[in-house]
Every structure is written in structure tokens, then in C-alpha cells.
mmCIF file of C-alpha atoms in Angstrom:
data_model
loop_
_atom_site.group_PDB
_atom_site.id
_atom_site.type_symbol
_atom_site.label_atom_id
_atom_site.label_comp_id
_atom_site.label_asym_id
_atom_site.label_seq_id
_atom_site.Cartn_x
_atom_site.Cartn_y
_atom_site.Cartn_z
ATOM 1 C CA GLY J 1 -228.055 70.838 -108.891
ATOM 2 C CA LYS J 2 -229.630 73.937 -108.377
ATOM 3 C CA LEU J 3 -227.593 76.802 -109.585
ATOM 4 C CA VAL J 4 -227.235 80.109 -106.255
ATOM 5 C CA ASN J 5 -227.742 83.235 -107.045
ATOM 6 C CA LEU J 6 -227.001 85.359 -103.786
ATOM 7 C CA MET J 7 -226.902 88.633 -105.619
ATOM 8 C CA LEU J 8 -230.344 91.022 -103.737
ATOM 9 C CA LYS J 9 -232.139 91.894 -106.375
ATOM 10 C CA ASP J 10 -233.240 95.741 -105.125
ATOM 11 C CA GLN J 11 -231.627 98.776 -104.240
ATOM 12 C CA ALA J 12 -233.645 98.906 -100.651
ATOM 13 C CA ALA J 13 -233.058 95.243 -100.014
ATOM 14 C CA ILE J 14 -228.830 96.358 -100.985
ATOM 15 C CA ASP J 15 -229.166 99.483 -98.488
ATOM 16 C CA ALA J 16 -231.021 97.382 -95.339
ATOM 17 C CA ALA J 17 -228.160 94.689 -95.895
ATOM 18 C CA LEU J 18 -225.383 97.203 -95.899
ATOM 19 C CA ALA J 19 -226.750 99.616 -92.706
ATOM 20 C CA ALA J 20 -226.487 96.339 -90.562
ATOM 21 C CA THR J 21 -223.115 96.095 -91.091
ATOM 22 C CA ASP J 22 -220.466 96.398 -88.115
ATOM 23 C CA MET J 23 -217.207 96.761 -89.715
ATOM 24 C CA THR J 24 -215.924 97.140 -93.059
ATOM 25 C CA VAL J 25 -213.361 94.623 -94.798
ATOM 26 C CA GLU J 26 -211.137 95.387 -98.144
ATOM 27 C CA LEU J 27 -211.308 92.270 -99.953
ATOM 28 C CA THR J 28 -207.868 90.752 -100.992
ATOM 29 C CA ASP J 29 -207.538 89.602 -104.705
ATOM 30 C CA ARG J 30 -208.224 86.383 -103.780
ATOM 31 C CA GLN J 31 -210.697 86.558 -101.776
ATOM 32 C CA LEU J 32 -212.501 89.079 -104.214
ATOM 33 C CA CYS J 33 -212.454 86.201 -106.698
ATOM 34 C CA ASP J 34 -213.796 83.580 -104.321
ATOM 35 C CA ALA J 35 -217.040 86.201 -103.362
ATOM 36 C CA GLU J 36 -218.491 86.556 -106.635
ATOM 37 C CA LEU J 37 -217.930 83.248 -107.962
ATOM 38 C CA ILE J 38 -219.898 82.125 -104.445
ATOM 39 C CA ILE J 39 -222.320 84.883 -105.210
ATOM 40 C CA ASN J 40 -222.925 84.522 -108.825
ATOM 41 C CA GLY J 41 -222.772 80.662 -108.677
ATOM 42 C CA GLY J 42 -219.650 80.100 -109.495
ATOM 43 C CA PHE J 43 -219.319 77.692 -106.263
ATOM 44 C CA SER J 44 -222.653 76.355 -106.710
ATOM 45 C CA PRO J 45 -223.687 74.862 -103.978
ATOM 46 C CA VAL J 46 -221.581 76.387 -101.557
ATOM 47 C CA GLU J 47 -223.265 79.498 -100.633
ATOM 48 C CA GLY J 48 -220.600 81.196 -98.391
ATOM 49 C CA PHE J 49 -217.466 81.058 -97.104
ATOM 50 C CA LEU J 50 -217.059 77.427 -95.241
ATOM 51 C CA ASN J 51 -217.199 76.739 -91.482
ATOM 52 C CA GLU J 52 -215.039 74.292 -89.928
ATOM 53 C CA GLU J 53 -217.189 71.377 -90.339
ATOM 54 C CA ASP J 54 -217.236 71.920 -93.908
ATOM 55 C CA TYR J 55 -213.534 73.014 -94.386
ATOM 56 C CA ASP J 56 -212.753 70.001 -92.362
ATOM 57 C CA SER J 57 -214.831 67.560 -94.129
ATOM 58 C CA VAL J 58 -213.134 68.673 -98.039
ATOM 59 C CA VAL J 59 -209.970 68.799 -96.763
ATOM 60 C CA GLU J 60 -210.308 65.458 -95.877
ATOM 61 C CA LYS J 61 -212.671 63.498 -97.817
ATOM 62 C CA MET J 62 -213.305 66.288 -100.811
ATOM 63 C CA ARG J 63 -216.755 66.532 -100.107
ATOM 64 C CA LEU J 64 -219.204 69.151 -98.033
ATOM 65 C CA THR J 65 -220.751 68.196 -95.084
ATOM 66 C CA SER J 66 -223.872 67.821 -97.371
ATOM 67 C CA GLY J 67 -221.882 65.285 -98.899
ATOM 68 C CA ASP J 68 -221.753 67.525 -102.254
ATOM 69 C CA MET J 69 -218.227 66.971 -104.170
ATOM 70 C CA LEU J 70 -215.771 70.302 -103.982
ATOM 71 C CA GLY J 71 -212.159 69.979 -104.842
ATOM 72 C CA LEU J 72 -210.534 73.002 -102.505
ATOM 73 C CA PRO J 73 -212.492 74.690 -99.425
ATOM 74 C CA VAL J 74 -213.321 78.116 -100.365
ATOM 75 C CA VAL J 75 -212.504 80.294 -97.144
ATOM 76 C CA PHE J 76 -211.806 83.883 -95.798
ATOM 77 C CA ASP J 77 -208.697 84.293 -94.159
ATOM 78 C CA THR J 78 -207.985 87.743 -91.555
ATOM 79 C CA ASN J 79 -205.865 88.237 -88.688
ATOM 80 C CA ASP J 80 -208.255 90.321 -87.418
ATOM 81 C CA GLU J 81 -208.903 89.623 -83.343
ATOM 82 C CA SER J 82 -211.558 92.178 -83.096
ATOM 83 C CA ILE J 83 -214.087 90.017 -85.614
ATOM 84 C CA LYS J 84 -216.189 87.925 -84.146
ATOM 85 C CA PRO J 85 -219.141 85.353 -84.579
ATOM 86 C CA GLY J 86 -222.650 87.310 -84.520
ATOM 87 C CA MET J 87 -221.228 90.391 -86.737
ATOM 88 C CA LYS J 88 -221.931 91.478 -89.990
ATOM 89 C CA LEU J 89 -218.962 92.564 -92.574
ATOM 90 C CA LYS J 90 -219.266 94.733 -95.487
ATOM 91 C CA LEU J 91 -216.485 93.727 -98.354
ATOM 92 C CA THR J 92 -215.641 95.974 -100.027
ATOM 93 C CA GLN J 93 -213.157 96.404 -103.129
ATOM 94 C CA ASN J 94 -211.443 99.884 -103.240
ATOM 95 C CA GLY J 95 -213.413 100.899 -100.635
ATOM 96 C CA ASN J 96 -217.077 99.996 -102.603
ATOM 97 C CA PRO J 97 -219.230 97.329 -101.189
ATOM 98 C CA ILE J 98 -219.558 93.808 -102.783
ATOM 99 C CA ALA J 99 -220.828 91.890 -100.439
ATOM 100 C CA VAL J 100 -222.737 91.308 -96.778
ATOM 101 C CA MET J 101 -221.439 88.457 -94.679
ATOM 102 C CA GLU J 102 -222.804 86.776 -91.836
ATOM 103 C CA VAL J 103 -219.602 85.471 -89.651
ATOM 104 C CA GLU J 104 -220.793 82.318 -88.425
ATOM 105 C CA SER J 105 -217.003 80.644 -86.929
ATOM 106 C CA LYS J 106 -214.163 82.160 -86.593
ATOM 107 C CA TYR J 107 -211.753 79.169 -86.408
ATOM 108 C CA ILE J 108 -207.918 78.316 -86.371
ATOM 109 C CA PRO J 109 -206.954 76.234 -89.259
ATOM 110 C CA ASP J 110 -204.419 73.150 -89.111
ATOM 111 C CA LYS J 111 -202.731 74.593 -92.575
ATOM 112 C CA VAL J 112 -200.121 71.690 -92.316
ATOM 113 C CA LYS J 113 -203.116 69.512 -93.076
ATOM 114 C CA GLU J 114 -204.520 71.849 -95.307
ATOM 115 C CA CYS J 115 -201.150 71.583 -97.190
ATOM 116 C CA LYS J 116 -200.280 68.306 -97.408
ATOM 117 C CA ASN J 117 -204.269 67.147 -98.424
ATOM 118 C CA LEU J 118 -204.730 69.758 -101.174
ATOM 119 C CA TYR J 119 -201.439 69.940 -102.235
ATOM 120 C CA GLY J 120 -199.546 67.101 -101.354
ATOM 121 C CA VAL J 121 -196.418 68.318 -100.019
ATOM 122 C CA THR J 122 -196.139 71.112 -96.994
ATOM 123 C CA THR J 123 -192.792 72.666 -98.522
ATOM 124 C CA LEU J 124 -192.514 76.575 -99.258
ATOM 125 C CA GLU J 125 -191.366 75.696 -102.809
ATOM 126 C CA HIS J 126 -194.963 74.896 -103.907
ATOM 127 C CA PRO J 127 -196.929 78.135 -105.215
ATOM 128 C CA GLY J 128 -199.773 76.660 -102.681
ATOM 129 C CA VAL J 129 -198.664 75.849 -99.437
ATOM 130 C CA LEU J 130 -196.379 79.266 -100.114
ATOM 131 C CA MET J 131 -199.902 81.331 -100.458
ATOM 132 C CA VAL J 132 -201.726 79.556 -97.315
ATOM 133 C CA ALA J 133 -198.498 79.921 -95.358
ATOM 134 C CA THR J 134 -197.384 83.614 -96.230
ATOM 135 C CA GLU J 135 -200.529 85.593 -97.413
ATOM 136 C CA ARG J 136 -203.343 83.930 -95.463
ATOM 137 C CA GLY J 137 -203.955 85.200 -92.139
ATOM 138 C CA LYS J 138 -204.113 83.221 -88.600
ATOM 139 C CA TYR J 139 -208.079 82.712 -88.437
ATOM 140 C CA TYR J 140 -210.387 81.561 -90.927
ATOM 141 C CA LEU J 141 -214.110 82.843 -90.742
ATOM 142 C CA GLY J 142 -217.370 81.320 -92.069
ATOM 143 C CA GLY J 143 -220.929 82.589 -92.896
ATOM 144 C CA LYS J 144 -223.429 83.059 -95.449
ATOM 145 C CA LEU J 145 -222.874 85.811 -98.376
ATOM 146 C CA GLN J 146 -225.669 88.469 -99.856
ATOM 147 C CA GLY J 147 -224.103 89.965 -102.608
ATOM 148 C CA VAL J 148 -224.260 94.191 -103.600
ATOM 149 C CA ALA J 149 -222.271 94.541 -106.654
ATOM 150 C CA PHE J 150 -220.077 92.691 -108.994
ATOM 151 C CA PRO J 151 -216.087 93.615 -108.773
ATOM 152 C CA GLU J 152 -215.500 96.316 -110.701
ATOM 153 C CA ARG J 153 -212.574 94.133 -113.927
ATOM 154 C CA ASP J 154 -210.659 95.026 -116.876
ATOM 155 C CA PHE J 155 -212.168 92.326 -118.047
ATOM 156 C CA PRO J 156 -216.126 91.326 -118.267
ATOM 157 C CA CYS J 157 -216.625 87.766 -116.262
ATOM 158 C CA LYS J 158 -220.546 87.231 -117.207
ATOM 159 C CA THR J 159 -222.288 85.210 -114.860
ATOM 160 C CA PRO J 160 -222.929 81.150 -114.824
ATOM 161 C CA ALA J 161 -226.383 82.362 -115.785
ATOM 162 C CA GLU J 162 -225.849 84.824 -118.254
ATOM 163 C CA VAL J 163 -222.663 82.158 -120.171
ATOM 164 C CA ARG J 164 -225.317 79.617 -120.230
ATOM 165 C CA GLU J 165 -227.648 81.922 -121.865
ATOM 166 C CA THR J 166 -225.105 82.512 -124.620
ATOM 167 C CA LEU J 167 -224.384 78.796 -124.816
ATOM 168 C CA PRO J 168 -226.590 76.454 -127.331
ATOM 169 C CA ALA J 169 -229.189 74.249 -126.127
ATOM 170 C CA GLY J 170 -228.948 70.663 -126.349
ATOM 171 C CA LYS J 171 -225.600 70.671 -127.609
ATOM 172 C CA ASP J 172 -222.389 69.006 -125.767
ATOM 173 C CA VAL J 173 -219.974 72.141 -124.600
ATOM 174 C CA VAL J 174 -216.436 71.381 -124.651
ATOM 175 C CA ALA J 175 -214.380 73.592 -122.154
ATOM 176 C CA PHE J 176 -210.903 74.452 -122.087
ATOM 177 C CA GLN J 177 -209.074 76.100 -118.846
ATOM 178 C CA CYS J 178 -206.095 77.905 -119.616
ATOM 179 C CA ARG J 179 -204.236 80.170 -117.259
ATOM 180 C CA ASN J 180 -201.638 81.543 -119.858
ATOM 181 C CA PRO J 181 -202.238 83.190 -123.142
ATOM 182 C CA VAL J 182 -203.381 80.620 -126.287
ATOM 183 C CA HIS J 183 -200.651 79.545 -128.530
ATOM 184 C CA ARG J 184 -201.504 77.623 -131.635
ATOM 185 C CA ALA J 185 -201.118 74.042 -129.691
ATOM 186 C CA HIS J 186 -203.352 75.592 -127.304
ATOM 187 C CA TYR J 187 -206.305 76.134 -130.203
ATOM 188 C CA GLU J 188 -205.401 72.925 -132.466
ATOM 189 C CA LEU J 189 -206.030 71.286 -128.710
ATOM 190 C CA PHE J 190 -209.440 73.004 -127.962
ATOM 191 C CA THR J 191 -210.681 72.759 -131.661
ATOM 192 C CA ARG J 192 -209.953 68.684 -132.190
ATOM 193 C CA ALA J 193 -211.247 68.077 -129.010
ATOM 194 C CA LEU J 194 -215.071 68.883 -130.666
ATOM 195 C CA ASP J 195 -213.675 65.610 -132.550
ATOM 196 C CA ALA J 196 -213.433 63.182 -129.619
ATOM 197 C CA GLU J 197 -215.237 60.153 -129.657
ATOM 198 C CA ASN J 198 -217.032 61.460 -126.460
ATOM 199 C CA VAL J 199 -218.380 64.389 -128.164
ATOM 200 C CA ALA J 200 -221.688 64.749 -130.235
ATOM 201 C CA ASP J 201 -221.784 66.442 -133.573
ATOM 202 C CA GLY J 202 -222.638 70.286 -133.498
ATOM 203 C CA ALA J 203 -220.643 70.929 -130.201
ATOM 204 C CA VAL J 204 -219.266 73.569 -129.650
ATOM 205 C CA VAL J 205 -216.126 75.008 -127.447
ATOM 206 C CA LEU J 206 -215.892 77.355 -124.305
ATOM 207 C CA VAL J 207 -213.106 78.744 -123.803
ATOM 208 C CA HIS J 208 -212.802 80.199 -120.551
ATOM 209 C CA PRO J 209 -209.520 81.665 -119.007
ATOM 210 C CA THR J 210 -208.854 82.033 -115.470
ATOM 211 C CA CYS J 211 -207.952 86.012 -115.087
ATOM 212 C CA GLY J 212 -207.517 86.534 -111.326
ATOM 213 C CA PRO J 213 -204.144 85.918 -109.190
ATOM 214 C CA THR J 214 -202.315 83.003 -110.630
ATOM 215 C CA GLN J 215 -198.329 81.990 -110.005
ATOM 216 C CA ALA J 216 -195.985 85.417 -109.647
ATOM 217 C CA ASP J 217 -194.456 84.620 -112.307
ATOM 218 C CA ASP J 218 -197.568 84.460 -115.102
ATOM 219 C CA ILE J 219 -198.569 87.316 -116.765
ATOM 220 C CA PRO J 220 -201.416 89.362 -115.427
ATOM 221 C CA GLY J 221 -204.887 88.941 -116.204
ATOM 222 C CA PRO J 222 -205.351 92.086 -118.142
ATOM 223 C CA VAL J 223 -202.733 91.421 -120.446
ATOM 224 C CA ARG J 224 -203.749 87.667 -120.793
ATOM 225 C CA TYR J 225 -207.616 88.821 -121.757
ATOM 226 C CA LYS J 226 -206.526 91.264 -124.270
ATOM 227 C CA THR J 227 -204.810 88.301 -126.370
ATOM 228 C CA TYR J 228 -207.715 86.347 -125.682
ATOM 229 C CA GLU J 229 -209.924 89.059 -127.448
ATOM 230 C CA VAL J 230 -207.399 89.390 -130.295
ATOM 231 C CA LEU J 231 -207.480 86.300 -130.845
ATOM 232 C CA LYS J 232 -211.294 85.688 -131.010
ATOM 233 C CA GLU J 233 -211.610 88.463 -133.601
ATOM 234 C CA GLU J 234 -208.997 86.993 -135.224
ATOM 235 C CA LYS J 235 -210.308 83.825 -135.612
ATOM 236 C CA HIS J 236 -214.188 84.350 -135.645
ATOM 237 C CA ASP J 237 -214.770 80.777 -135.263
ATOM 238 C CA PRO J 238 -218.731 80.226 -134.876
ATOM 239 C CA ARG J 239 -217.931 76.926 -133.071
ATOM 240 C CA ILE J 240 -215.344 78.765 -130.269
ATOM 241 C CA PHE J 241 -217.342 80.603 -127.368
ATOM 242 C CA TRP J 242 -214.923 82.767 -125.385
ATOM 243 C CA GLU J 243 -215.830 83.730 -121.463
ATOM 244 C CA TYR J 244 -213.618 84.925 -118.390
ATOM 245 C CA LEU J 245 -213.596 83.601 -115.256
ATOM 246 C CA PRO J 246 -212.819 85.788 -112.060
ATOM 247 C CA TYR J 247 -211.237 82.722 -109.975
ATOM 248 C CA SER J 248 -207.395 82.551 -108.748
ATOM 249 C CA MET J 249 -205.413 79.683 -109.395
ATOM 250 C CA HIS J 250 -203.878 77.118 -106.421
ATOM 251 C CA MET J 251 -201.673 75.367 -108.465
ATOM 252 C CA ALA J 252 -203.194 72.603 -106.470
ATOM 253 C CA GLY J 253 -203.023 69.962 -110.034
ATOM 254 C CA PRO J 254 -205.954 66.630 -109.179
ATOM 255 C CA ARG J 255 -207.302 68.356 -106.698
ATOM 256 C CA GLU J 256 -207.819 71.950 -108.676
ATOM 257 C CA ALA J 257 -208.936 69.622 -111.655
ATOM 258 C CA ILE J 258 -212.150 68.964 -109.525
ATOM 259 C CA GLN J 259 -212.652 72.349 -108.812
ATOM 260 C CA HIS J 260 -212.671 73.182 -112.172
ATOM 261 C CA MET J 261 -214.436 70.368 -113.971
ATOM 262 C CA ILE J 262 -217.213 71.889 -110.768
ATOM 263 C CA ILE J 263 -217.208 75.088 -111.810
ATOM 264 C CA ARG J 264 -217.180 74.723 -115.556
ATOM 265 C CA LYS J 265 -220.747 72.527 -114.937
ATOM 266 C CA ASN J 266 -222.076 75.525 -113.008
ATOM 267 C CA TYR J 267 -221.293 77.643 -116.078
ATOM 268 C CA GLY J 268 -223.439 75.011 -118.313
ATOM 269 C CA CYS J 269 -220.382 72.906 -119.680
ATOM 270 C CA THR J 270 -220.962 68.994 -120.402
ATOM 271 C CA HIS J 271 -217.191 68.526 -121.200
ATOM 272 C CA PHE J 272 -213.898 69.494 -119.709
ATOM 273 C CA ILE J 273 -210.577 68.911 -121.440
ATOM 274 C CA ILE J 274 -207.657 67.850 -119.127
ATOM 275 C CA GLY J 275 -204.584 69.254 -119.847
ATOM 276 C CA ARG J 276 -200.932 67.422 -119.481
ATOM 277 C CA ASP J 277 -200.165 68.306 -115.179
ATOM 278 C CA MET J 278 -203.343 70.626 -115.047
ATOM 279 C CA ALA J 279 -202.823 73.506 -112.709
ATOM 280 C CA GLY J 280 -199.927 71.558 -111.738
ATOM 281 C CA SER J 281 -196.250 73.405 -110.661
ATOM 282 C CA LYS J 282 -192.907 73.005 -109.774
ATOM 283 C CA SER J 283 -190.490 73.403 -107.284
ATOM 284 C CA SER J 284 -189.272 77.061 -106.778
ATOM 285 C CA ILE J 285 -185.589 75.108 -105.766
ATOM 286 C CA THR J 286 -185.226 71.811 -107.751
ATOM 287 C CA GLY J 287 -187.642 72.604 -110.550
ATOM 288 C CA GLU J 288 -189.062 69.864 -110.269
ATOM 289 C CA ASP J 289 -193.063 68.992 -111.456
ATOM 290 C CA PHE J 290 -195.158 68.312 -108.066
ATOM 291 C CA TYR J 291 -197.715 65.911 -109.638
ATOM 292 C CA GLY J 292 -197.526 63.537 -112.489
ATOM 293 C CA ALA J 293 -198.179 64.428 -116.260
ATOM 294 C CA TYR J 294 -201.482 62.223 -116.173
ATOM 295 C CA ASP J 295 -202.443 62.708 -111.911
ATOM 296 C CA ALA J 296 -204.998 65.083 -112.745
ATOM 297 C CA GLN J 297 -206.151 63.902 -116.194
ATOM 298 C CA ASP J 298 -207.080 60.271 -114.410
ATOM 299 C CA PHE J 299 -208.268 61.744 -110.962
ATOM 300 C CA ALA J 300 -210.596 63.574 -112.797
ATOM 301 C CA LYS J 301 -211.563 60.781 -114.887
ATOM 302 C CA GLU J 302 -212.681 58.878 -112.139
ATOM 303 C CA ASN J 303 -214.985 61.668 -110.523
ATOM 304 C CA ALA J 304 -216.321 63.096 -113.606
ATOM 305 C CA PRO J 305 -219.389 60.476 -113.667
ATOM 306 C CA GLU J 306 -220.873 61.634 -110.284
ATOM 307 C CA LEU J 307 -220.397 65.526 -111.710
ATOM 308 C CA GLY J 308 -222.149 64.588 -114.611
ATOM 309 C CA MET J 309 -219.014 65.573 -116.490
ATOM 310 C CA ASN J 310 -217.689 64.373 -119.458
ATOM 311 C CA THR J 311 -213.743 64.350 -119.374
ATOM 312 C CA VAL J 312 -211.549 64.802 -122.462
ATOM 313 C CA PRO J 313 -207.877 64.099 -122.911
ATOM 314 C CA SER J 314 -206.035 66.504 -124.353
ATOM 315 C CA LEU J 315 -204.015 65.422 -127.172
ATOM 316 C CA ASN J 316 -199.953 65.657 -126.799
ATOM 317 C CA LEU J 317 -199.771 67.411 -130.198
ATOM 318 C CA VAL J 318 -195.695 68.451 -131.800
ATOM 319 C CA HIS J 319 -195.628 70.855 -134.691
ATOM 320 C CA THR J 320 -193.216 68.933 -137.429
ATOM 321 C CA VAL J 321 -192.354 70.376 -140.500
ATOM 322 C CA GLU J 322 -193.680 68.032 -143.092
ATOM 323 C CA GLU J 323 -197.216 68.061 -141.417
ATOM 324 C CA GLU J 324 -197.413 70.730 -138.954
ATOM 325 C CA TYR J 325 -199.578 69.661 -136.151
ATOM 326 C CA VAL J 326 -199.761 65.590 -134.894
ATOM 327 C CA THR J 327 -200.275 63.731 -132.666
ATOM 328 C CA ALA J 328 -196.700 62.729 -130.775
ATOM 329 C CA ASP J 329 -197.167 59.173 -131.560
ATOM 330 C CA TYR J 330 -197.636 59.903 -135.219
ATOM 331 C CA ALA J 331 -194.711 61.680 -135.544
ATOM 332 C CA LYS J 332 -192.590 59.077 -133.947
ATOM 333 C CA GLU J 333 -194.300 56.194 -136.083
ATOM 334 C CA LYS J 334 -193.599 58.703 -139.435
ATOM 335 C CA GLY J 335 -190.164 59.592 -138.148
ATOM 336 C CA LEU J 336 -191.375 63.405 -138.572
ATOM 337 C CA THR J 337 -189.776 65.742 -137.699
ATOM 338 C CA ILE J 338 -190.510 67.461 -134.612
ATOM 339 C CA ASN J 339 -190.098 71.521 -134.123
ATOM 340 C CA LYS J 340 -189.594 72.270 -130.489
ATOM 341 C CA LEU J 341 -189.447 75.424 -128.181
ATOM 342 C CA SER J 342 -190.120 76.122 -124.711
ATOM 343 C CA GLY J 343 -191.731 78.348 -122.598
ATOM 344 C CA THR J 344 -188.190 79.725 -121.319
ATOM 345 C CA LYS J 345 -186.994 80.108 -124.812
ATOM 346 C CA PHE J 346 -190.299 81.960 -125.865
ATOM 347 C CA ARG J 347 -190.094 84.250 -123.705
ATOM 348 C CA GLN J 348 -186.716 85.246 -123.466
ATOM 349 C CA MET J 349 -186.655 86.111 -127.336
ATOM 350 C CA LEU J 350 -190.438 87.745 -127.049
ATOM 351 C CA ARG J 351 -188.429 89.933 -124.092
ATOM 352 C CA ALA J 352 -185.184 90.008 -126.748
ATOM 353 C CA GLY J 353 -187.770 91.611 -129.888
ATOM 354 C CA GLU J 354 -186.666 88.187 -131.895
ATOM 355 C CA ASP J 355 -188.978 87.128 -134.167
ATOM 356 C CA ILE J 356 -190.959 83.821 -133.258
ATOM 357 C CA PRO J 357 -192.573 81.312 -135.289
ATOM 358 C CA GLU J 358 -195.477 81.525 -136.697
ATOM 359 C CA TRP J 359 -196.001 77.848 -135.384
ATOM 360 C CA PHE J 360 -195.780 78.611 -132.317
ATOM 361 C CA ALA J 361 -198.184 81.706 -131.774
ATOM 362 C CA PHE J 362 -200.021 83.689 -133.661
ATOM 363 C CA LYS J 363 -198.605 86.841 -134.675
ATOM 364 C CA SER J 364 -201.537 89.346 -132.934
ATOM 365 C CA VAL J 365 -200.770 87.238 -129.529
ATOM 366 C CA VAL J 366 -197.301 88.369 -129.444
ATOM 367 C CA ASP J 367 -198.119 92.074 -130.262
ATOM 368 C CA VAL J 368 -199.944 92.668 -127.028
ATOM 369 C CA LEU J 369 -197.619 90.689 -125.186
ATOM 370 C CA ARG J 370 -194.679 93.051 -126.677
ATOM 371 C CA GLU J 371 -196.650 96.163 -126.272
ATOM 372 C CA SER J 372 -197.426 95.219 -122.638
ATOM 373 C CA SER J 373 -193.729 94.354 -121.348
#
């Protein structure tokens, strides 16, 4: 499909659009990410925040009324009673104009239905449900956007068109999505993806971390960005491209895997690595997973052909004393000794200033994490 670009081109058009606005609305971090991805084409074919018909259609069928697939609805929330359809809003970041929104509709969403269909649950133990219930306003506004400036960020976020320009023409591009620092197992995983049966010779990996808001206990975006940059310099691998995505995570499991695949297709990727329990989350009370380990993989694989994408299942890699990183099945078959270190234990060791094993994490990444804490 066509890549959307809603950025106004010349200063006169920008001045005219801003002069016609009725009121100013300061964007939240999540709204800022969504506005940027609408304007730069990351959410193509979406051209604005969804009106009620499209919102309902995506919640119920995972499709816009046009028939195009969309994993999660892209919505603009507010509690402001004074905003009415027909108004033009100046959307700002720290008072600086980012976009103009023409309000076409204002509606009260069925948040219970939204959460049940998107997240599979309606309990506040789920971070996505908690966000919808406690962060989002009473009303959703629908309407098209015009971009006037890109947000100021601690990390550079190229547009889909700019990223496409940097990628090798005619080659397979395998996308790796992450929201945490890249450790050794991740690195092994995405470099080995280039050897997958459905990936052609000469392919490259696009490591494309989300640097917007995620779960409350995740490492902040600017710190994650620094960890990626030091690793990029250290590895200097011509097969690995690094770019950054201004996206806020919903932790919606299978539905979010579809959203990520659509975004990466817009950024020029042909393949997408789907990890175990991708975009999954655990109950904040029981610690139990909301989704099965392969739910997102299966759902993405089922829907990939319609999106013109290929999925690459992520290998279940383990580190062994004898042969370093191998698949878990191979390690079991050969009776190898597996090294284990949980994410929780890693964070404890990090805080305590203990030595982190080199097999688990890159020293350069650990240094950045220590400096920031």
C-alpha cells in the first residue's frame, strides 16, 4: 500500500494551519508517539486518530472499515468537555506545535469491550488494561492530522521513508522488535535469524527498538537508546542496521504482534522475528503470564500472508558450558550443562554492583545501565 506522509511541506502552509486552530492541547507521551507514527506513515494507511466506526471495527474485527488490518486502535483520549466536532486543535509537546487535528467526532468508548478484545482480559492486573482504565480520558476524539514538526527526542527517530532509503534494495530485511537492552541471547537470536530457511542470502537485520512508554518497571527509553548505541559501535556489523521507533507498548500479546508487523512493513521490512510471548505481560498480583508462549507467534504466522510479511520464529536459545549458545532442544539431546540467570536476578546483581557473566550481557551495555542507575 501507499506510505502516508502528513507533514506539511512549507512554512506558509504550517503558519496557515496553526492560525486556524481553536485551542491548544498538550500531548501525553503516549499520544505523542501515536501522533508521530500517524504523521510519518508508521501507521499507514491510517491518516488520523480513529473515528468511532473505525474504532469499533478494529476492536471487534481487527480491521478498519476500509478492510485494512490493524492490530490495535489508534485513539486520542480527553476529559475536556469543551472540545466539539468541527474544532481544530493545536497538538503540542512542551508547548511546541507538533500537529493540527481536525476533530471529526467525539465519542464515549466501551472500554470494557476494548480491553476484553485487545488484551483478552479486563482485570487491572494487566498493564494495558490499567493504562486504558486509569490513564485515558472519558472521551475519544477522531480526526485527521496535519504534521507541523516532529517531536524533540533523546533518540533519533527516522521516518519510514528515511529508513527505507538506508536499507539495501532488493534484499530481505528481518525486523527485530525489542523494548529492553539487547543482551547476548538477543544478539545471537537476531544474527542467526539471517540463516532461517525463509530468509534469502544477503539479507540484513533491522534492530528496531521501541523507545516510547512501556511498562512501569521497564528501563527508560533514553537509557535503552544509549545501550543500543554502545553495542552498535562495539559490533560494527554491516549486516545489522539500528533504528529507533517512537511507539508506546500496550503489552497486548497477539494483537500487538500484528501491530508491530504492520509498522515494520511500513518501515521497509520483509520479515519479522516473533519471540516467545511477544509483547506479553504478567499479572501484577500473581505473576502469571496472560498469554501462552506461542500465542503471538501462531497468530502472527496466520495473518502474515495478508500483510505480505514473513515470520521468523525466534529460536529458543540457551547458553551451555560446553558449546556456548545452542537451541534448548540440542542442549537436551546432547546432555549439555545449561547456564541460567533470570532477568530478576540480573537486575539484583546490577543494583548490587556484582560482576555480570559475559555470557549473559555485553560489558558495554552493563556499564551504561550501571551509570544510569
